[in-house]
Amino acid sequence: YPPEMVPFFRSAMGLRPASVIADIGSGTGLSAKPFLENGNTVYGVEPNAAMRAAAEDLADSRERLAEVIEWLE
């Protein structure tokens, strides 16, 4: 994802660290990273068990992700 994404969302939509993000069809969770770095709480929704497991493994390997991201089926 381009680094300009979060600043664009800040100016165009009022994104701020207190905003809660729903990542629908989150796959491995890569799109959550810039929002987590912005201080957002992210809910990842991934119905594919294998993709969700990969996302959970990635989150577990990074303390910040494991603290603030919740994966939903």
Short mmCIF file of C-alpha atoms in Angstrom, two decimals:
data_model
loop_
_atom_site.label_atom_id
_atom_site.label_comp_id
_atom_site.label_asym_id
_atom_site.label_seq_id
_atom_site.Cartn_x
_atom_site.Cartn_y
_atom_site.Cartn_z
CA TYR A 1 0.00 0.00 0.00
CA PRO A 2 1.33 3.46 -0.81
CA PRO A 3 2.67 5.46 2.13
CA GLU A 4 0.37 8.35 1.16
CA MET A 5 -2.72 6.29 1.99
CA VAL A 6 -3.03 7.16 5.69
CA PRO A 7 -2.32 10.89 5.24
CA PHE A 8 -4.93 10.95 2.46
CA PHE A 9 -7.49 9.24 4.72
CA ARG A 10 -6.63 11.74 7.48
CA SER A 11 -7.38 14.72 5.24
CA ALA A 12 -10.24 13.28 3.16
CA MET A 13 -12.11 11.34 5.85
CA GLY A 14 -10.88 12.61 9.17
CA LEU A 15 -9.00 9.43 10.07
CA ARG A 16 -7.42 9.73 13.49
CA PRO A 17 -5.81 7.23 15.89
CA ALA A 18 -9.12 6.78 17.74
CA SER A 19 -10.84 5.61 14.53
CA VAL A 20 -11.74 1.92 14.46
CA ILE A 21 -11.05 0.09 11.18
CA ALA A 22 -12.98 -2.89 9.79
CA ASP A 23 -10.80 -4.74 7.28
CA ILE A 24 -13.36 -6.86 5.41
CA GLY A 25 -11.80 -9.67 3.40
CA SER A 26 -8.55 -8.99 5.22
CA GLY A 27 -6.59 -11.89 3.76
CA THR A 28 -3.23 -12.09 5.50
CA GLY A 29 -3.74 -8.73 7.20
CA LEU A 30 -1.17 -6.71 5.28
CA SER A 31 -3.60 -3.82 4.74
CA ALA A 32 -4.01 -3.50 8.52
CA LYS A 33 -0.36 -2.57 9.07
CA PRO A 34 -0.51 1.14 8.11
CA PHE A 35 -3.60 1.63 10.27
CA LEU A 36 -2.00 -0.12 13.24
CA GLU A 37 1.05 2.11 12.81
CA ASN A 38 -1.35 5.07 12.89
CA GLY A 39 -2.63 3.86 16.28
CA ASN A 40 -5.97 2.50 15.04
CA THR A 41 -7.73 -0.59 16.34
CA VAL A 42 -8.38 -2.96 13.44
CA TYR A 43 -10.95 -5.73 13.14
CA GLY A 44 -9.93 -8.17 10.41
CA VAL A 45 -12.79 -10.19 8.90
CA GLU A 46 -11.58 -13.14 6.83
CA PRO A 47 -13.89 -16.10 6.13
CA ASN A 48 -11.15 -18.24 4.53
CA ALA A 49 -9.63 -20.28 7.36
CA ALA A 50 -6.20 -20.66 5.74
CA MET A 51 -5.88 -16.93 5.04
CA ARG A 52 -7.07 -16.07 8.55
CA ALA A 53 -4.56 -18.52 10.05
CA ALA A 54 -1.76 -16.87 8.06
CA ALA A 55 -2.91 -13.47 9.33
CA GLU A 56 -3.03 -14.69 12.91
CA ASP A 57 0.49 -16.15 12.58
CA LEU A 58 1.73 -12.82 11.20
CA ALA A 59 0.04 -10.93 14.04
CA ASP A 60 1.45 -13.28 16.66
CA SER A 61 4.95 -12.61 15.34
CA ARG A 62 4.51 -8.86 15.85
CA GLU A 63 3.62 -7.82 19.37
CA ARG A 64 1.74 -4.63 18.36
CA LEU A 65 -0.53 -6.52 15.94
CA ALA A 66 -1.33 -9.20 18.49
CA GLU A 67 -2.34 -6.50 20.99
CA VAL A 68 -4.81 -4.58 18.83
CA ILE A 69 -6.11 -6.69 15.96
CA GLU A 70 -9.00 -9.09 16.36
CA TRP A 71 -9.75 -11.67 13.65
CA LEU A 72 -13.33 -12.64 12.89
CA GLU A 73 -14.71 -15.42 10.70
#
